Tab-separated table of C-alpha atoms and ligand atoms in Angstrom:
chain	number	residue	atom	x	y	z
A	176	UNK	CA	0.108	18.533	-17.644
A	177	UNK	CA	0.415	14.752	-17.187
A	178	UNK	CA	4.387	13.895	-17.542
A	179	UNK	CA	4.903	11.639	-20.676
A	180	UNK	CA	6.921	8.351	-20.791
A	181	UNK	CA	8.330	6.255	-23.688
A	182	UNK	CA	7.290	2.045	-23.078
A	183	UNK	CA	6.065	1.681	-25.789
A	184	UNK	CA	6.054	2.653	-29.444
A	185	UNK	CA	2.166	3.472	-29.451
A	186	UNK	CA	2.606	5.763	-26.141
A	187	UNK	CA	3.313	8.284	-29.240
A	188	UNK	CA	0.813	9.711	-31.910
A	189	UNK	CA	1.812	8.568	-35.812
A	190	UNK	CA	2.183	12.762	-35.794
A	191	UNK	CA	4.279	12.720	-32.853
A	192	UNK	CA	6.359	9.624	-33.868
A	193	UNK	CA	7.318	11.511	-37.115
A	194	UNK	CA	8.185	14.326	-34.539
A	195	UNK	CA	10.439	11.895	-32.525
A	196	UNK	CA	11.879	10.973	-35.764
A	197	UNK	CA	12.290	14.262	-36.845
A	198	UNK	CA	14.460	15.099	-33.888
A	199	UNK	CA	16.630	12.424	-34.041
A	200	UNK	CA	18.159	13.509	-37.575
A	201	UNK	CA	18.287	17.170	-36.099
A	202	UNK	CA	21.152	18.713	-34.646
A	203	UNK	CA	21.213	17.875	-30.373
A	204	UNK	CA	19.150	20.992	-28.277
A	205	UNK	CA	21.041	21.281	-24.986
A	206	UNK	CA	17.503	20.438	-23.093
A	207	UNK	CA	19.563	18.593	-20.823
A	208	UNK	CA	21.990	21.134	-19.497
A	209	UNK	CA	22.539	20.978	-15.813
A	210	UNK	CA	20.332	17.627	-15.872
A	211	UNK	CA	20.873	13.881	-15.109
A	212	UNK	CA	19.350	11.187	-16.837
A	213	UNK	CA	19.294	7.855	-14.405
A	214	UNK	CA	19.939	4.445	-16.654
A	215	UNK	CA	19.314	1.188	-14.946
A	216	UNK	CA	20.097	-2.041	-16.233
A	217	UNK	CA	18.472	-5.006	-15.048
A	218	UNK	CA	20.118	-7.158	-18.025
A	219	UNK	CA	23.333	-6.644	-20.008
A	220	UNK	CA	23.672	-3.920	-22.712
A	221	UNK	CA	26.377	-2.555	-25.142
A	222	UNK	CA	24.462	-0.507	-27.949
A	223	UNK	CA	21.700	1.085	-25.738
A	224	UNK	CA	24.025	1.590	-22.730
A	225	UNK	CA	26.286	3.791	-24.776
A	226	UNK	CA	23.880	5.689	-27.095
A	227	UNK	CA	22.359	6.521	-24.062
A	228	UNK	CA	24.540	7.792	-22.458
A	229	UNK	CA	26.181	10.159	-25.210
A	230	UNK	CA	22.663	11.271	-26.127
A	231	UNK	CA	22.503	12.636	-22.714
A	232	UNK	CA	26.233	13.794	-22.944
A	233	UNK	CA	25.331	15.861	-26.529
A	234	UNK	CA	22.318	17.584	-25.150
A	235	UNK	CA	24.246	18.601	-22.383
A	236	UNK	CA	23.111	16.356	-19.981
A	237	UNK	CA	25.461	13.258	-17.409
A	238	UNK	CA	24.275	10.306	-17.572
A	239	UNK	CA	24.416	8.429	-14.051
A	240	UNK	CA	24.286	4.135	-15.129
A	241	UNK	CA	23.475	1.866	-12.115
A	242	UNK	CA	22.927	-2.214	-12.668
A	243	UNK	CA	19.733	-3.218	-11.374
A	244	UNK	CA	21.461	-5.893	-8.914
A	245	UNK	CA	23.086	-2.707	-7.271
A	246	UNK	CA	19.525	-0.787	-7.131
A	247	UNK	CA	17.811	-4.045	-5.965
A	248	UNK	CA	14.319	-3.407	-7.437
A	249	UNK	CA	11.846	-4.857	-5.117
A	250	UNK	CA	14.715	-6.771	-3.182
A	251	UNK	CA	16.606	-3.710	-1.735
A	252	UNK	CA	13.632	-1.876	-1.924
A	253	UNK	CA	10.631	-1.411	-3.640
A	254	UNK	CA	10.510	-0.256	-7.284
A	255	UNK	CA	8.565	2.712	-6.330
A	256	UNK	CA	10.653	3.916	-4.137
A	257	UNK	CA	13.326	3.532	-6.090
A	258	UNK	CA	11.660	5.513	-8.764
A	259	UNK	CA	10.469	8.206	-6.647
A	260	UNK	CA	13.392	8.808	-5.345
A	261	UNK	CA	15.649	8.741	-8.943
A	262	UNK	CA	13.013	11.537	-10.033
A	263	UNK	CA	13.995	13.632	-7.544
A	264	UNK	CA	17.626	13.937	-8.986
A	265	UNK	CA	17.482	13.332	-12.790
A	266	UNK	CA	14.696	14.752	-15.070
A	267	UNK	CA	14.259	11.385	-16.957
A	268	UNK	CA	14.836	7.927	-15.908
A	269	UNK	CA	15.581	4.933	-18.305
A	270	UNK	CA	15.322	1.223	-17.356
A	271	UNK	CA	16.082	-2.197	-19.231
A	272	UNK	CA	14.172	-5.011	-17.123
A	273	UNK	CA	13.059	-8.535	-17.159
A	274	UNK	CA	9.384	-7.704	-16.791
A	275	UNK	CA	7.448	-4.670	-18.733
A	276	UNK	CA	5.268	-4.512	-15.259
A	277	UNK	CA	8.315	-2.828	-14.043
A	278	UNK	CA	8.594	0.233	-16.025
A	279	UNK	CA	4.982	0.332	-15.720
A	280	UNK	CA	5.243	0.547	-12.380
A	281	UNK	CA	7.849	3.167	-12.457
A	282	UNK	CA	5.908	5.116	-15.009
A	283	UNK	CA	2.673	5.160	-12.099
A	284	UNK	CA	4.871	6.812	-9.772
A	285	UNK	CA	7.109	8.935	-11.279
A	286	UNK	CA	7.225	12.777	-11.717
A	287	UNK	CA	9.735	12.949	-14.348
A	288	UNK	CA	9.636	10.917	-17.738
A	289	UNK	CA	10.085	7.350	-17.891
A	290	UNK	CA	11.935	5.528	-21.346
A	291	UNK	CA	11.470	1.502	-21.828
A	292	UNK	CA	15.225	0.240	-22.435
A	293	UNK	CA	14.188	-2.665	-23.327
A	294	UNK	CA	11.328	-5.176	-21.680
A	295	UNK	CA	10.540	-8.655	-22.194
A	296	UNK	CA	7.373	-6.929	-24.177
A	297	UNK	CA	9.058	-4.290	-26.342
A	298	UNK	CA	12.139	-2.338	-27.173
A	299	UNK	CA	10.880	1.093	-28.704
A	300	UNK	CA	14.411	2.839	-29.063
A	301	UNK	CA	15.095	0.146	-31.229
A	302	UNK	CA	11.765	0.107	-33.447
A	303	UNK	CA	13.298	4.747	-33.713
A	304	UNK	CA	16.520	3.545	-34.882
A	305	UNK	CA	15.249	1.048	-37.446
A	306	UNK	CA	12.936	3.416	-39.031
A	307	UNK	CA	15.546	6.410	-39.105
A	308	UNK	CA	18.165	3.593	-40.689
A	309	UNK	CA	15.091	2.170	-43.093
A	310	UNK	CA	13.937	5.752	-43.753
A	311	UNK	CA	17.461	6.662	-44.823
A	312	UNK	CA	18.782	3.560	-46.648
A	313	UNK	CA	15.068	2.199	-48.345
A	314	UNK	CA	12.658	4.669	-48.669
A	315	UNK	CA	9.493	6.292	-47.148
A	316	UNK	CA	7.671	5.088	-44.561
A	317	UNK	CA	5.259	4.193	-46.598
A	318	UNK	CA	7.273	2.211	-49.343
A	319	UNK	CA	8.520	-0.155	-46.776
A	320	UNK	CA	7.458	-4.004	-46.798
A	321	UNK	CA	9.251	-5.435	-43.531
A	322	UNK	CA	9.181	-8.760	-43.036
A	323	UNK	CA	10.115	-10.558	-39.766
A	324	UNK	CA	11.382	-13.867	-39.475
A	325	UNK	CA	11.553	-15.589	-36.275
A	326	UNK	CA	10.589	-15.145	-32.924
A	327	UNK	CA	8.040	-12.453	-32.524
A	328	UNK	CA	9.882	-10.839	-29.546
A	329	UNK	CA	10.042	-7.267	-27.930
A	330	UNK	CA	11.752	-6.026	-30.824
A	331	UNK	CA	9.610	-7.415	-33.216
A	332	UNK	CA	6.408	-5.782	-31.669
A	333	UNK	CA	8.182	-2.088	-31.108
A	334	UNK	CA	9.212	-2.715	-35.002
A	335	UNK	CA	5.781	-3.586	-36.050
A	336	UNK	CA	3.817	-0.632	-34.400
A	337	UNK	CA	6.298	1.881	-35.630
A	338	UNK	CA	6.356	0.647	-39.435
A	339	UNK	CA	2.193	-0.052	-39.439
A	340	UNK	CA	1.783	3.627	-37.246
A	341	UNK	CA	3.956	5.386	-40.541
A	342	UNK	CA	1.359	3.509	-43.312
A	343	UNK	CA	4.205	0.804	-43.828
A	344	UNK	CA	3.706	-2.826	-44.234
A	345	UNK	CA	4.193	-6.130	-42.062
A	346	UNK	CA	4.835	-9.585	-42.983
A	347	UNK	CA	6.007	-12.161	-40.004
A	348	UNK	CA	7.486	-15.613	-41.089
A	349	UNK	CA	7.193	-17.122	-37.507
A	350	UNK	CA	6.906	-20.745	-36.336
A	351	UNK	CA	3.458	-21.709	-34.562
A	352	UNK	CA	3.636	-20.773	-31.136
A	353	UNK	CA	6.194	-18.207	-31.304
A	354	UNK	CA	4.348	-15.799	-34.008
A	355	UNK	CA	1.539	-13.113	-33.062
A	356	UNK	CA	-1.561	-14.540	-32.125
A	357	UNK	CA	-4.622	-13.804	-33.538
A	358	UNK	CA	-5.954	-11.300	-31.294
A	359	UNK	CA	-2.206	-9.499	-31.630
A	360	UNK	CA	-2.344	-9.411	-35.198
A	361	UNK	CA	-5.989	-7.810	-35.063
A	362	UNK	CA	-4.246	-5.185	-33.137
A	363	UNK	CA	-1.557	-4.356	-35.073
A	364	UNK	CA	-4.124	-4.195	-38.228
A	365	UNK	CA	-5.426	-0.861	-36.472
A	366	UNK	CA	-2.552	0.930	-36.172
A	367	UNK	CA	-2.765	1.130	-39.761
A	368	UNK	CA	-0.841	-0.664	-42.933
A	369	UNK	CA	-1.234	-3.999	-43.837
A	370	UNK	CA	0.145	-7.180	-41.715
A	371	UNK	CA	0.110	-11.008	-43.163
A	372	UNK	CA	1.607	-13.959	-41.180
A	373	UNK	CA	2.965	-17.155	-42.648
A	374	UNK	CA	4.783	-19.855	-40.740
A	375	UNK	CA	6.763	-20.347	-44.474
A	376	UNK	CA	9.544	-17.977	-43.962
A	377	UNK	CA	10.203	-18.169	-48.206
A	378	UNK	CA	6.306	-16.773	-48.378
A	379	UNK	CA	6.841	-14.136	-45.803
A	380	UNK	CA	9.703	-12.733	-47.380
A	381	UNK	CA	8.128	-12.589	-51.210
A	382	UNK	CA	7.820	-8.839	-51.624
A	383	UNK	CA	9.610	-7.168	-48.936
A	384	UNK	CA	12.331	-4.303	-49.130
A	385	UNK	CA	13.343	-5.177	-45.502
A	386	UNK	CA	14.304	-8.497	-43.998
A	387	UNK	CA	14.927	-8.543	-39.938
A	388	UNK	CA	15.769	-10.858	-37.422
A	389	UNK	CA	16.571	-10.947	-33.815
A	390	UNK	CA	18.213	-13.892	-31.378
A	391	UNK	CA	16.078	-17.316	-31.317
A	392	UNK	CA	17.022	-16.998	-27.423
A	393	UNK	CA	16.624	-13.514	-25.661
A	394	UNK	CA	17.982	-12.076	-22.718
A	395	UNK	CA	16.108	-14.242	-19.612
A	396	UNK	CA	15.080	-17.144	-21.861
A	397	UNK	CA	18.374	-18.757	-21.764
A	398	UNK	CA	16.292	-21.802	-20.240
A	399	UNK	CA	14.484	-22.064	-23.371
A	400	UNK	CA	17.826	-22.486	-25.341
A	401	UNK	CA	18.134	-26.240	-26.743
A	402	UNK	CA	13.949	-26.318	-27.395
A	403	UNK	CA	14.326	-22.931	-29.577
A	404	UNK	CA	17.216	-23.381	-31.364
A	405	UNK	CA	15.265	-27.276	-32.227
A	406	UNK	CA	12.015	-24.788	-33.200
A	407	UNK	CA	13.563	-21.715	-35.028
A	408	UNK	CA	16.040	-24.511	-37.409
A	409	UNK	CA	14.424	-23.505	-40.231
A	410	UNK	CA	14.293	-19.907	-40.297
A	411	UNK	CA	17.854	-18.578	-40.665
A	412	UNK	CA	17.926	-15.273	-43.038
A	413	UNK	CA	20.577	-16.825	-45.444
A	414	UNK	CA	21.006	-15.634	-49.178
A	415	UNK	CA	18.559	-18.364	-50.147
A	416	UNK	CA	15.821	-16.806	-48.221
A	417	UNK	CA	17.177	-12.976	-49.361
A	418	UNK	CA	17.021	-14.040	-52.773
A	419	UNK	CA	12.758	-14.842	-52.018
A	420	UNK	CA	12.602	-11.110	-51.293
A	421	UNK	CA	12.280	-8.090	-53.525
A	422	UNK	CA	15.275	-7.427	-55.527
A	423	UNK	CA	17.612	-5.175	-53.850
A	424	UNK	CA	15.979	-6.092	-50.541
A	425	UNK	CA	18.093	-4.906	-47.372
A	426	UNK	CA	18.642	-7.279	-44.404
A	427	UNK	CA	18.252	-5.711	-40.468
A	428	UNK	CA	19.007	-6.977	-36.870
A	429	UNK	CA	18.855	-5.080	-34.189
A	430	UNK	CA	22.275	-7.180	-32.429
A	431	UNK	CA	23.748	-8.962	-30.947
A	432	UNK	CA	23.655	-11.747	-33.447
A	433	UNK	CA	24.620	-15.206	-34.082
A	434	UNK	CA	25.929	-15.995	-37.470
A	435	UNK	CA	25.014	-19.646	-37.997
A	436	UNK	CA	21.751	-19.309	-36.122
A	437	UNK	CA	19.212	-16.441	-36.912
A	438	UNK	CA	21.079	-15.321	-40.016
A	439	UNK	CA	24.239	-16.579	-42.155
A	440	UNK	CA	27.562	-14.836	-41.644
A	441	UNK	CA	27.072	-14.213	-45.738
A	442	UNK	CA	23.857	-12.313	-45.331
A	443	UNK	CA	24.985	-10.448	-41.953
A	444	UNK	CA	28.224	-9.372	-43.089
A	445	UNK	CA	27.163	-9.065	-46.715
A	446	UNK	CA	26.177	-5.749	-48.884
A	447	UNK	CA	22.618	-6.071	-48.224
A	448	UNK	CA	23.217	-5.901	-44.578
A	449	UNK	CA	22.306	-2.448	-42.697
A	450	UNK	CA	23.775	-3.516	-39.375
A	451	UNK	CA	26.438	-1.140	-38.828
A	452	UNK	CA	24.226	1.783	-39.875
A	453	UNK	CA	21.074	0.409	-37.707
A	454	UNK	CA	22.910	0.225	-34.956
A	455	UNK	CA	25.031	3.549	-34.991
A	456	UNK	CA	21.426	4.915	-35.361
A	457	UNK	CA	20.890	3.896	-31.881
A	458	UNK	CA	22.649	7.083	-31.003
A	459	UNK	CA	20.494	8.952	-32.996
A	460	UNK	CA	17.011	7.468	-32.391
A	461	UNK	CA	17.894	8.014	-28.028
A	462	UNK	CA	18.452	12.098	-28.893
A	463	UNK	CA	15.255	11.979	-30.869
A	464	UNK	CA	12.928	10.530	-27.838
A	465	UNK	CA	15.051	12.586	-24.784
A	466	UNK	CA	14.526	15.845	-27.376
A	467	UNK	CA	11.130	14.986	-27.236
A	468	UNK	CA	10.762	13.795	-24.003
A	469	UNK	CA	12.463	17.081	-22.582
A	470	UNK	CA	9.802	19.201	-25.242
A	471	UNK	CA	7.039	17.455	-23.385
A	472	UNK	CA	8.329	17.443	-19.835
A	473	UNK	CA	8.057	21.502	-19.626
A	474	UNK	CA	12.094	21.811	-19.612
A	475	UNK	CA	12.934	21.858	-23.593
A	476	UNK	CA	12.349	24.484	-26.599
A	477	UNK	CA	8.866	23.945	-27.143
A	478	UNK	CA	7.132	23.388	-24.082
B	83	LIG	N1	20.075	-3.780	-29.768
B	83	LIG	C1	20.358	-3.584	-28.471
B	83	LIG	O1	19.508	-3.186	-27.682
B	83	LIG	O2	21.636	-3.876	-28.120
B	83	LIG	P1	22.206	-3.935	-26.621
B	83	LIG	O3	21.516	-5.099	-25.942
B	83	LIG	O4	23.678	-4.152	-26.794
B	83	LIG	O5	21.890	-2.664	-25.926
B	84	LIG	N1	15.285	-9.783	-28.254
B	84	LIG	C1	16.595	-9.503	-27.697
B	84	LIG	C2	17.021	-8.135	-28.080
B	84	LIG	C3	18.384	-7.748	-27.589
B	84	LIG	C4	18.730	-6.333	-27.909
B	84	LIG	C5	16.553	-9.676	-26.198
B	84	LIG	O1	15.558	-9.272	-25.578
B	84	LIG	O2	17.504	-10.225	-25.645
């Protein structure tokens, strides 16, 4: 049996994404007794770090967090040996990293499962979180109309497959050059719902039950700082755009934020907002993919 990792949203079925989902609502197995769980962090953290690590706590598990300056992938030593290494004391091993090549690369050569903390491609224990929060707070998988506004980043893409895998549907208001491509867009088309692009934010919103945003600036493109905050101007989610959605619309983002920039203080801290809730559903969406992770691996309840 080939071991299973988590880098991305569509390493899972639509039947076993429902499972993942599934789990994370369920009460904790103890799948991790007696087990560690390795977490390295290449790049800062405060929601995934902890959620993390009192997944692995509630399923029995300890958690064992090392910064990836203190590992030294492929300075101290290589990544693979790093990874081979890890496997050989915890039975999963998480990473957050500047390049997705790197969990890649630990996913080759690892014997135990391998979880994407986030990547500069995708962030799939967010995308779990936000459809557990939209699944509670909006409706069905298939009632939801997401739109993204902004910069289609690694939490945009993890967002996208999950809602399109469940039969939902996609909107992205995005400025040129920082919104799906063409070829991207065909590929998101077969995972399944609908996806439309606009670079009008006001026509990307008309319709949806979800608005989300993320950071004009993430984690490694602080370089990129003064030209994106000049591109992204016109795209904050303030109650001018909210009011372009569906009535009753809820507004998402996956943190940290920047009132003033991606979204108005109003609209973040405002009724519609499902912040809080989204990301206290971290916790929940990291017990649903190490349940399932530990299911697949040969070590939980339904091996
Ligand atoms: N949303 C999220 O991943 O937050 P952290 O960077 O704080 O983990
Ligand atoms: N897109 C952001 C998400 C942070 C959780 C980043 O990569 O920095």
């Amino acid at each position: 049996m080939s071991t299973r990792h988590l880098l991305d949203i569509t390493d899972l079925t639509p039947g076993e994404l429902r499972h993942v989902l599934a789990l994370s609502v369920a009460p904790p197995p103890r799948s991790l007794e007696g087990l560690g769980v390795a977490l390295v962090f290449e790049k800062p953290s405060n929601r995934t770090r902890h959620s993390m690590e009192m997944a692995v706590v509630q399923m029995g598990g300890h958690p064992v967090y090392t910064r990836g300056e203190e590992v030294g992938l492929d300075t101290r030593e290589s990544v693979e040996d790093v990874t081979r290494i890890l496997a050989g004391y915890h039975a999963v091993i998480a990473a957050r990293v500047f390049s997705h090549a790197t969990v890649e690369r630990m996913a080759a050569c690892s014997s135990v499962p391998v979880v994407n903390m986030l990547s500069d491609r995708s962030h799939p224990l967010q995308a779990l979180a936000d459809m557990v929060t939209m699944r509670q707070h909006v409706g069905a998988p298939d009632e939801l109309s997401v739109a993204w506004v902004g910069d289609y980043n690694n939490v945009a893409r993890s967002l996208a497959e999950a809602v399109l895998m469940l039969g939902g549907a996609m909107s992205f208001g995005c400025p040129a050059g920082y919104a799906p491509a063409a070829d991207e867009i065909d590929r998101l088309s077969a995972l399944g719902g609908p996806v439309r692009s606009s670079a009008d934010p006001v026509a990307a919103v008309a319709g949806a039950n979800v608005v989300h945003t993320d950071t004009w600036v993430s984690m490694g493109q602080e370089a990129e700082s003064a030209e994106r905050r000049k591109v992204f101007a016109g795209y904050i989610v303030d109650e001018k755009l909210m009011a372009s959605a569906a009535p009753g619309a809820r507004f998402m983002h996956c943190m940290p934020a920047h009132r003033g920039d991606e979204v108005s203080a109003e609209v973040f801290d405002g009724a519609r907002s499902l912040v809080i809730e989204q990301g206290h559903h971290r916790l929940t969406a990291a017990r649903g993919a190490l349940s399932f992770l530990m299911e697949k691996s040969g070590k939980g309840p339904q091996s």
